[in-house]
Tab-separated table of C-alpha atoms and ligand atoms in Angstrom:
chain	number	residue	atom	x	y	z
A	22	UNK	CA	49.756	84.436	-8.786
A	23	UNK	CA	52.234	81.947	-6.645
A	24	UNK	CA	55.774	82.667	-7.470
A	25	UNK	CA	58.222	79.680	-6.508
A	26	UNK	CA	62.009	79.093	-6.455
A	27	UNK	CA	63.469	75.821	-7.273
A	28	UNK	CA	66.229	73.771	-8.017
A	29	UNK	CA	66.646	70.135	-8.146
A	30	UNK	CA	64.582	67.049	-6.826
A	31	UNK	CA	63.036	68.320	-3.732
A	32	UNK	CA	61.515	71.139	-5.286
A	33	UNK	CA	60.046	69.421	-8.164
A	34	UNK	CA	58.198	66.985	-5.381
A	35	UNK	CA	56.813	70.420	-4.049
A	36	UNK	CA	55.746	71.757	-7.285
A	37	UNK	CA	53.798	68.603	-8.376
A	38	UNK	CA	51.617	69.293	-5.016
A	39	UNK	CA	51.406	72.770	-5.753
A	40	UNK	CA	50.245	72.254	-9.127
A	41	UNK	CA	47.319	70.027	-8.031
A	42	UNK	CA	46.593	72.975	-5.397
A	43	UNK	CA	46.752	76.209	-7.380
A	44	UNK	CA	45.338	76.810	-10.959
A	45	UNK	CA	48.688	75.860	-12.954
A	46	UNK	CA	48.314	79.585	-15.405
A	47	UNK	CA	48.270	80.783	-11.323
A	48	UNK	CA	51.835	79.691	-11.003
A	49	UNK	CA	55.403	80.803	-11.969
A	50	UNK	CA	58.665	79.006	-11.529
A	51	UNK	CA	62.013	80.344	-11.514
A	52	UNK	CA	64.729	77.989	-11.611
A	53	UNK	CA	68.135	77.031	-11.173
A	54	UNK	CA	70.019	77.030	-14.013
A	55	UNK	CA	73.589	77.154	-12.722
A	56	UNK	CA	73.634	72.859	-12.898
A	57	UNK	CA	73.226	73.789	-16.851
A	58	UNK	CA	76.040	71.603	-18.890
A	59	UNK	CA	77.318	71.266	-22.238
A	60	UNK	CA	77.285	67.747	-23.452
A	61	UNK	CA	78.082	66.152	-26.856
A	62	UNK	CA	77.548	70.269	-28.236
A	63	UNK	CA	73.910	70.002	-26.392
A	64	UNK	CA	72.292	72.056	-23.862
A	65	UNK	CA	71.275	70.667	-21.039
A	66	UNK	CA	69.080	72.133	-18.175
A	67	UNK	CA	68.381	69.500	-15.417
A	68	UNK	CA	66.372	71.679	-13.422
A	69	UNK	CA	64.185	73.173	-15.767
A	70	UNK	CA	63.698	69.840	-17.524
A	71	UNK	CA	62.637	67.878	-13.946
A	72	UNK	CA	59.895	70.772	-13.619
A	73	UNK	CA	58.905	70.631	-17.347
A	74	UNK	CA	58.844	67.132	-16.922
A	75	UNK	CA	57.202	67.165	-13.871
A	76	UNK	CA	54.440	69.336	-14.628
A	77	UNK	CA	53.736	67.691	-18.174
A	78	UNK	CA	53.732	64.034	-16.415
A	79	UNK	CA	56.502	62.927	-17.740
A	80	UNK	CA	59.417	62.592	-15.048
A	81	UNK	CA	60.624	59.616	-13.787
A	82	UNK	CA	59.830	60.626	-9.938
A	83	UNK	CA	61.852	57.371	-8.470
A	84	UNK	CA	64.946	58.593	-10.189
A	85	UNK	CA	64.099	61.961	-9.577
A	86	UNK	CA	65.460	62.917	-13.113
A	87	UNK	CA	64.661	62.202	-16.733
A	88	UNK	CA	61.607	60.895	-18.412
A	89	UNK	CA	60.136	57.618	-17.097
A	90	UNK	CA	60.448	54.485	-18.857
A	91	UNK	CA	63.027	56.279	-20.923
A	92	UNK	CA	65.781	54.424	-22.641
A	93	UNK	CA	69.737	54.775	-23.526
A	94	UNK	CA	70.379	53.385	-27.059
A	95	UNK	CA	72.117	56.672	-28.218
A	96	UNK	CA	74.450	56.570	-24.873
A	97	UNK	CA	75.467	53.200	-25.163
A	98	UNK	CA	76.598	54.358	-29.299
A	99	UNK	CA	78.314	57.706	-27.772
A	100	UNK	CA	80.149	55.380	-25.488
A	101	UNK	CA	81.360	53.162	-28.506
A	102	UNK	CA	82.639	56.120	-29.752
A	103	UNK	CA	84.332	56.947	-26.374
A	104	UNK	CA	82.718	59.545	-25.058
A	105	UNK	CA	82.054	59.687	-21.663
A	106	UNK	CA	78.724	58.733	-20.069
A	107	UNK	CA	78.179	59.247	-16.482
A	108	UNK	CA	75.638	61.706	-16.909
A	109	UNK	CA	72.626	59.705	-18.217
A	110	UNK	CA	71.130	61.138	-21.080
A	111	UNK	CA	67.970	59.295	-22.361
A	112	UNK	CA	66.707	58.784	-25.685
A	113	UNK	CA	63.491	60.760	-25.435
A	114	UNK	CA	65.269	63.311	-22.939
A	115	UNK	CA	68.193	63.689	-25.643
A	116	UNK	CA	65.119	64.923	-28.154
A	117	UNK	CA	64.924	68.007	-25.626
A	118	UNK	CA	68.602	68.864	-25.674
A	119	UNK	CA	68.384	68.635	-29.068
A	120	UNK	CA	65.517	70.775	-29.511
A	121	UNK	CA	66.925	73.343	-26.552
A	122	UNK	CA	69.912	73.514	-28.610
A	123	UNK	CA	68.299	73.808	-32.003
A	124	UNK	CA	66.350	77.097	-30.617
A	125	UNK	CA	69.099	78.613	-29.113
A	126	UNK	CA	71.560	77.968	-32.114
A	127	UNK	CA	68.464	80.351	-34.404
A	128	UNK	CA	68.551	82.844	-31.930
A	129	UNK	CA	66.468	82.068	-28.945
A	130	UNK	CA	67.062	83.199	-25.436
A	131	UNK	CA	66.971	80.474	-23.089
A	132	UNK	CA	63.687	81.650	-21.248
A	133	UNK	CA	62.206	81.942	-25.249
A	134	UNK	CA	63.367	77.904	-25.490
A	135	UNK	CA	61.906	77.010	-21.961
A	136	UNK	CA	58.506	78.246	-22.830
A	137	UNK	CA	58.529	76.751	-26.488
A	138	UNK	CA	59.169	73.679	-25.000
A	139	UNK	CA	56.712	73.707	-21.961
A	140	UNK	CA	54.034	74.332	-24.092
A	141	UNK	CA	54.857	71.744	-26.688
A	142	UNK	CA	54.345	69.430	-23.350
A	143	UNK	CA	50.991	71.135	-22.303
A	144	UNK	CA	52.596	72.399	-19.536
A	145	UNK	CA	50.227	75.430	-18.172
A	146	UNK	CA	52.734	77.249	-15.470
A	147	UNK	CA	55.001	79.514	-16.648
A	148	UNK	CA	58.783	77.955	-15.967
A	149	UNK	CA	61.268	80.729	-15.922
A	150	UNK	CA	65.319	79.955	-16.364
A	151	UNK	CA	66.427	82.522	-13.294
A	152	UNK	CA	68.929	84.139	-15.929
A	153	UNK	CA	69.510	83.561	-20.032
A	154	UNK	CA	72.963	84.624	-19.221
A	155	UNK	CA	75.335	81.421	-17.977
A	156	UNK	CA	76.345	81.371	-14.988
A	157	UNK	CA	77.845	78.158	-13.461
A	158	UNK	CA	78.369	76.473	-10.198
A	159	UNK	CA	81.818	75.995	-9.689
A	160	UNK	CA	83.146	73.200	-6.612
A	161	UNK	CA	86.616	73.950	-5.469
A	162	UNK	CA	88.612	71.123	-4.517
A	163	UNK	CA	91.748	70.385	-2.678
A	164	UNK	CA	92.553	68.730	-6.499
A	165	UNK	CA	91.081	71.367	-8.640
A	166	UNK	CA	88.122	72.657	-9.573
A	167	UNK	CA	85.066	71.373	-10.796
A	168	UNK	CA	81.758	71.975	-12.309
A	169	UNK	CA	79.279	71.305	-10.309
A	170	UNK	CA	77.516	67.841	-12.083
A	171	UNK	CA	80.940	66.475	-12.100
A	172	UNK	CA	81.072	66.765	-8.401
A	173	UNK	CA	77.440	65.878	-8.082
A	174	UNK	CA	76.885	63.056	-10.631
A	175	UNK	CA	80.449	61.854	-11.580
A	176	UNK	CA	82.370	62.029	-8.150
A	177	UNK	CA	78.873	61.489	-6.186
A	178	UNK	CA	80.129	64.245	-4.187
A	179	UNK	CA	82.757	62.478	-2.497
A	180	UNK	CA	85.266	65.377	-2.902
A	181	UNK	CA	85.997	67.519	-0.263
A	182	UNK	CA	84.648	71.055	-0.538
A	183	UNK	CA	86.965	74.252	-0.126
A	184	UNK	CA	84.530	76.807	-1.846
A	185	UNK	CA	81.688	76.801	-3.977
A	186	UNK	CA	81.012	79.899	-6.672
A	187	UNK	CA	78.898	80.787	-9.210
A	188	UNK	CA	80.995	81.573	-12.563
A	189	UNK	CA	79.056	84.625	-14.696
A	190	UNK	CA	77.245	85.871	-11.911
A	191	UNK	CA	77.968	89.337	-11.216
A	192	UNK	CA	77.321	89.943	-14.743
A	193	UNK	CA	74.098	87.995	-15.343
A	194	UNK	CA	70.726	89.607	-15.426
A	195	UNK	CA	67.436	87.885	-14.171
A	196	UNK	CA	65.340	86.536	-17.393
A	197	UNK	CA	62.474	88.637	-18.637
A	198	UNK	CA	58.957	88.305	-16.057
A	199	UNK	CA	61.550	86.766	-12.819
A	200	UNK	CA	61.543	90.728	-11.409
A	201	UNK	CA	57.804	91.245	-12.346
A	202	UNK	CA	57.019	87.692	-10.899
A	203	UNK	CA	58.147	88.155	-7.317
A	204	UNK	CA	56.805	91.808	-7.048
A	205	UNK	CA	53.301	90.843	-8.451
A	206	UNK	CA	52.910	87.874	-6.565
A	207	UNK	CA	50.242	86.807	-4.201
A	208	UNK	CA	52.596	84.764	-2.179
A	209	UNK	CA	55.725	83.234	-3.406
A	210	UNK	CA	57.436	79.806	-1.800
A	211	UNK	CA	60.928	78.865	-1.509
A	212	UNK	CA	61.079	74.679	-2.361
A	213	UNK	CA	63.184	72.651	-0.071
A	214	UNK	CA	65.740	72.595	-2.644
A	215	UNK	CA	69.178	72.612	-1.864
A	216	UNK	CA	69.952	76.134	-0.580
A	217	UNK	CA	73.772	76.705	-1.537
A	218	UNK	CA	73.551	75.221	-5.281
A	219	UNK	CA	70.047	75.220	-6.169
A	220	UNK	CA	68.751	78.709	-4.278
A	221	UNK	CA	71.666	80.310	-3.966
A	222	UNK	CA	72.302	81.190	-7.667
A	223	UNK	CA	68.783	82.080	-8.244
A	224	UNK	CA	69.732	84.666	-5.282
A	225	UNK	CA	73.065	85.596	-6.600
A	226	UNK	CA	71.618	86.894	-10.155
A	227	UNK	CA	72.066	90.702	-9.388
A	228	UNK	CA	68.272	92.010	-8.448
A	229	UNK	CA	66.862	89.039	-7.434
A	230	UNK	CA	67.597	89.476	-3.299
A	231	UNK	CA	66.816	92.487	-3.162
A	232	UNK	CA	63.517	92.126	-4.960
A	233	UNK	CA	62.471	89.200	-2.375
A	234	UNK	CA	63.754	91.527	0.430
A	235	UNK	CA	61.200	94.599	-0.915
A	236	UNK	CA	58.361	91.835	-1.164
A	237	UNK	CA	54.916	93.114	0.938
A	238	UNK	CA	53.901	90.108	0.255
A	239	UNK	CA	54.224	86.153	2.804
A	240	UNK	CA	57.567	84.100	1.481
A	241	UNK	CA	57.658	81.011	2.996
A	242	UNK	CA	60.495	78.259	2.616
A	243	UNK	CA	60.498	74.714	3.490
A	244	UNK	CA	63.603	73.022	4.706
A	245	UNK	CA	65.080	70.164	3.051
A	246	UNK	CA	67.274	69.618	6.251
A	247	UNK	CA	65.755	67.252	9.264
A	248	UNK	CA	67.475	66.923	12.720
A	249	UNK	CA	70.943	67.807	10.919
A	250	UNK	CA	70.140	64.984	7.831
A	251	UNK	CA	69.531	66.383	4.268
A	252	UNK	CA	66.260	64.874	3.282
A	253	UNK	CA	68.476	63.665	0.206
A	254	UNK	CA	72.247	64.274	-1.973
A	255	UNK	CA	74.792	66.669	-0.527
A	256	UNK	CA	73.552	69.535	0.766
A	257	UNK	CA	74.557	68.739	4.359
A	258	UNK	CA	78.056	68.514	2.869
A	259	UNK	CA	77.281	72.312	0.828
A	260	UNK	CA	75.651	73.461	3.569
A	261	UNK	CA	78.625	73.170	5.864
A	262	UNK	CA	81.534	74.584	3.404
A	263	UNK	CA	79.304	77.522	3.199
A	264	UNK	CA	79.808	78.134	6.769
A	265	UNK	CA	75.578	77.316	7.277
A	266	UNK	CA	74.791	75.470	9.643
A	267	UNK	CA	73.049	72.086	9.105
A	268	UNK	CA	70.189	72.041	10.068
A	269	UNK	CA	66.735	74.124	9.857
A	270	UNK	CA	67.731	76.388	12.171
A	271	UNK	CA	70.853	77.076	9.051
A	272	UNK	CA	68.357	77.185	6.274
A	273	UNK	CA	65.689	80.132	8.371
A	274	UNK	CA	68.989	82.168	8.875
A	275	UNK	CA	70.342	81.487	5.250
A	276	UNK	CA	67.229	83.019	4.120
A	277	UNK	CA	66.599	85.607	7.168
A	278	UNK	CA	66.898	88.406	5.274
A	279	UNK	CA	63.625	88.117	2.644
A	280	UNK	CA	61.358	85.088	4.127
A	281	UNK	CA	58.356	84.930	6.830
A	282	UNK	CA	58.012	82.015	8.115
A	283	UNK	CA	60.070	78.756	7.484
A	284	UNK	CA	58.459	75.008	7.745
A	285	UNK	CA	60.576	71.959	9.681
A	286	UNK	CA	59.758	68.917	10.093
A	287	UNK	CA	58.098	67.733	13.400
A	288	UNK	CA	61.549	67.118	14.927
A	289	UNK	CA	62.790	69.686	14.494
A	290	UNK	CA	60.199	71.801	16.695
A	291	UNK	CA	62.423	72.857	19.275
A	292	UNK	CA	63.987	74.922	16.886
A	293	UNK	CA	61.408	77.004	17.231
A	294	UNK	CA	62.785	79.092	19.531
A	295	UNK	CA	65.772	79.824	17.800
A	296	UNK	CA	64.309	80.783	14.602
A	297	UNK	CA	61.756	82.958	16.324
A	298	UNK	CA	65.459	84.948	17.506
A	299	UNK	CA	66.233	85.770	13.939
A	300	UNK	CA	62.375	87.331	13.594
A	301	UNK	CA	60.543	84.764	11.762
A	302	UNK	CA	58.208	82.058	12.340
A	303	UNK	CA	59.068	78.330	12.146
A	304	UNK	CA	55.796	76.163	11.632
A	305	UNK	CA	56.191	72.063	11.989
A	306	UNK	CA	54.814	69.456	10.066
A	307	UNK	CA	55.404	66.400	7.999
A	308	UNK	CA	58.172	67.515	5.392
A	309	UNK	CA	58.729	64.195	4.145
A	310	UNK	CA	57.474	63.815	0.573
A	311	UNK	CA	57.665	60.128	-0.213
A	312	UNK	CA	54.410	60.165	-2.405
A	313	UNK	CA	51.656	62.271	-4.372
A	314	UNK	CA	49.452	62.362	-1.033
A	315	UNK	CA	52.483	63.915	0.372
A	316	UNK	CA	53.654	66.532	-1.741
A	317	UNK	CA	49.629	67.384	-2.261
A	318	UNK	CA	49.086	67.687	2.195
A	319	UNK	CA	52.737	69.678	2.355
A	320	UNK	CA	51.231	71.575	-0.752
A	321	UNK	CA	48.058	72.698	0.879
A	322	UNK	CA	49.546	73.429	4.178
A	323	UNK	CA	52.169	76.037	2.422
A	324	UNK	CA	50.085	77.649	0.260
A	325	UNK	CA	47.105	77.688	4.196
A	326	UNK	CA	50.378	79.474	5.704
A	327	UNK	CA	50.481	82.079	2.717
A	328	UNK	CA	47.118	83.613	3.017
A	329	UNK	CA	43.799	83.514	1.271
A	330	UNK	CA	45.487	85.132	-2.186
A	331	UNK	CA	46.561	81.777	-2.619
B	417	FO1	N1	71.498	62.730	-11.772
B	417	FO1	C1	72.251	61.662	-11.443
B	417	FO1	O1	72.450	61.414	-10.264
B	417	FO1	N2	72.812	60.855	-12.429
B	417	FO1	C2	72.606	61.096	-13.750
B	417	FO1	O2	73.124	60.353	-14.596
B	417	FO1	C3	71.762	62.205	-14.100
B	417	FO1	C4	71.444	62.479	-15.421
B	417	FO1	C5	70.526	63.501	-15.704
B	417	FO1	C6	70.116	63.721	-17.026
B	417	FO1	C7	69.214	64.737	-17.310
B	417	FO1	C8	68.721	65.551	-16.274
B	417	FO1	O3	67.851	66.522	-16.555
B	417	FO1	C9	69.129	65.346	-14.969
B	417	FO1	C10	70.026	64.318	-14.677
B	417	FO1	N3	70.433	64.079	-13.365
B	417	FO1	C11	71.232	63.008	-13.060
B	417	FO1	C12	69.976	64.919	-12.276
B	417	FO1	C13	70.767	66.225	-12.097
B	417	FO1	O4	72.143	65.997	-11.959
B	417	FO1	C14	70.265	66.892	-10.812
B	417	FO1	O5	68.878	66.800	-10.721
B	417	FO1	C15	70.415	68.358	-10.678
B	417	FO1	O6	71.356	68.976	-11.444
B	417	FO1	C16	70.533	68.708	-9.184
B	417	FO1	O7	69.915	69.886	-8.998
């Protein structure tokens, strides 16, 4: 069994390879759920929808979000109602909010919704919410403070960042099979996701470090950082209000404490030397993923740099 942590675009990109490389029952996903929002008294779980989506062929990969070919009728009548519509609901994605919201409204955890609605879709992995308890990102701002897809989507991150926090937490525990995941797994990856808002809630649930740091097993990340450049959005921006430095070299020592080996992009090679300093190894290649032959090649050379379990 693969474990994997995600959160946002890039590690959807990485998942669709892996799920063309490993047998999809083989895998489990735990994901990000601090991005969660309440809209129009609806649930809404990006992340978990752009894997659900993802692995069920529905996403919209150009956007990176949201069901392809979707469409915004029910938007464009919340907005003659004045609500507010920045955050682009579809039609079709709006029937999974709705159906989200319906299950948790009779009772349902959040990790009991996620895999009622994965396997309406056919999806095969198992997609795990990192917590059922809320926790939130939080941005602090010279003006205030924000939730984090107000920053993100709303402000398009043009804000500058003071702090960044997760609201809940301390007190949230790590969904049902998240524990057993990383401890039984063959190998488990962390997706160059975003590593201060899409990784580092799944790390701050209480449990969840310390059960990667006990791990016998090879953990390797990929960085979504080349030659100082996020591959995409703000993370460069994240990266440096959280004091980590921007660049590969940042994301190896962010995650220092629990991972092997950490993958860079050719340029960033000479790092090398420095991430060998902090005890683990760095291994270039082409991080790029721009299409399916991509994210299958970056796929296969992960899961090569894992071990024969996977
Ligand atoms: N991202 C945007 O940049 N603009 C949007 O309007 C937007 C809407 C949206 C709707 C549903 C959904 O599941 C995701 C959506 N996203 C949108 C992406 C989302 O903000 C990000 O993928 C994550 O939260 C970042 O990890």
């Amino acid at each position: 069994m693969l474990a994997v942590l995600t959160g946002g675009t890039g590690g959807a990109k990485l998942i669709r390879g892996l799920s063309l490389e490993v047998e999809p029952r083989d895998l489990v996903i735990i994901c990000n759920t601090a991005d969660d929002l309440v809209l129009y008294g609806l649930h809404v779980s990006p992340d978990l929808d752009t894997i659900t989506y993802t692995l069920a062929g529905l996403a919209d990969e150009e956007k990176g979000w949201g069901i392809k070919g979707d469409t915004f009728a029910v938007l464009e009548q919340m907005r003659e109602y004045g609500w507010q519509t920045w955050f682009r609901l579809g039609d079709r994605d709006l029937g999974t909010h709705l159906t989200r919201s319906a299950f948790l409204r009779e009772g349902s955890s959040l990790s009991q919704a996620t895999d009622r609605i994965r396997t309406a879709l056919g999806v095969k992995a198992s997609i795990l919410p990192m917590s059922d308890d809320r926790v939130e990102t939080r941005i602090v701002t010279p003006r205030g403070e924000i939730p984090f897809q107000e920053f993100f989507v709303r402000d398009r991150w043009s804000d500058e960042i003071e702090r960044v926090y997760f609201a809940g937490a301390e007190r949230s525990r790590p969904a049902p099979g998240v524990i057993e995941a990383i401890r039984g797994a063959a190998g488990i990856v962390v997706c160059p996701s975003n590593p201060v808002t899409s990784i580092g809630p799944i790390l701050a649930v209480p449990g969840v470090r310390a059960a990667l740091r006990e791990v016998e097993r090879p953990i390797v990340a990929v960085s979504p950082v080349i030659g100082g450049v996020a591959i995409s959005g703000p993370a460069a921006k994240l990266m440096a209000s959280a004091g980590i430095e921007v660049s590969a070299f940042g994301v190896a020592k962010a995650y220092a404490d629990f991972i092997d080996t950490v993958v860079v992009a050719r340029e960033d090679e000479g790092l090398g030397v420095r991430i060998a300093g902090l005890g683990l190894r760095a291994v270039a290649t082409d991080i790029l993923m721009n299409n399916l032959a991509d994210k299958r090649r970056l796929a296969h050379e992960v899961l090569a740099l894992l071990g024969p379990m996977c």
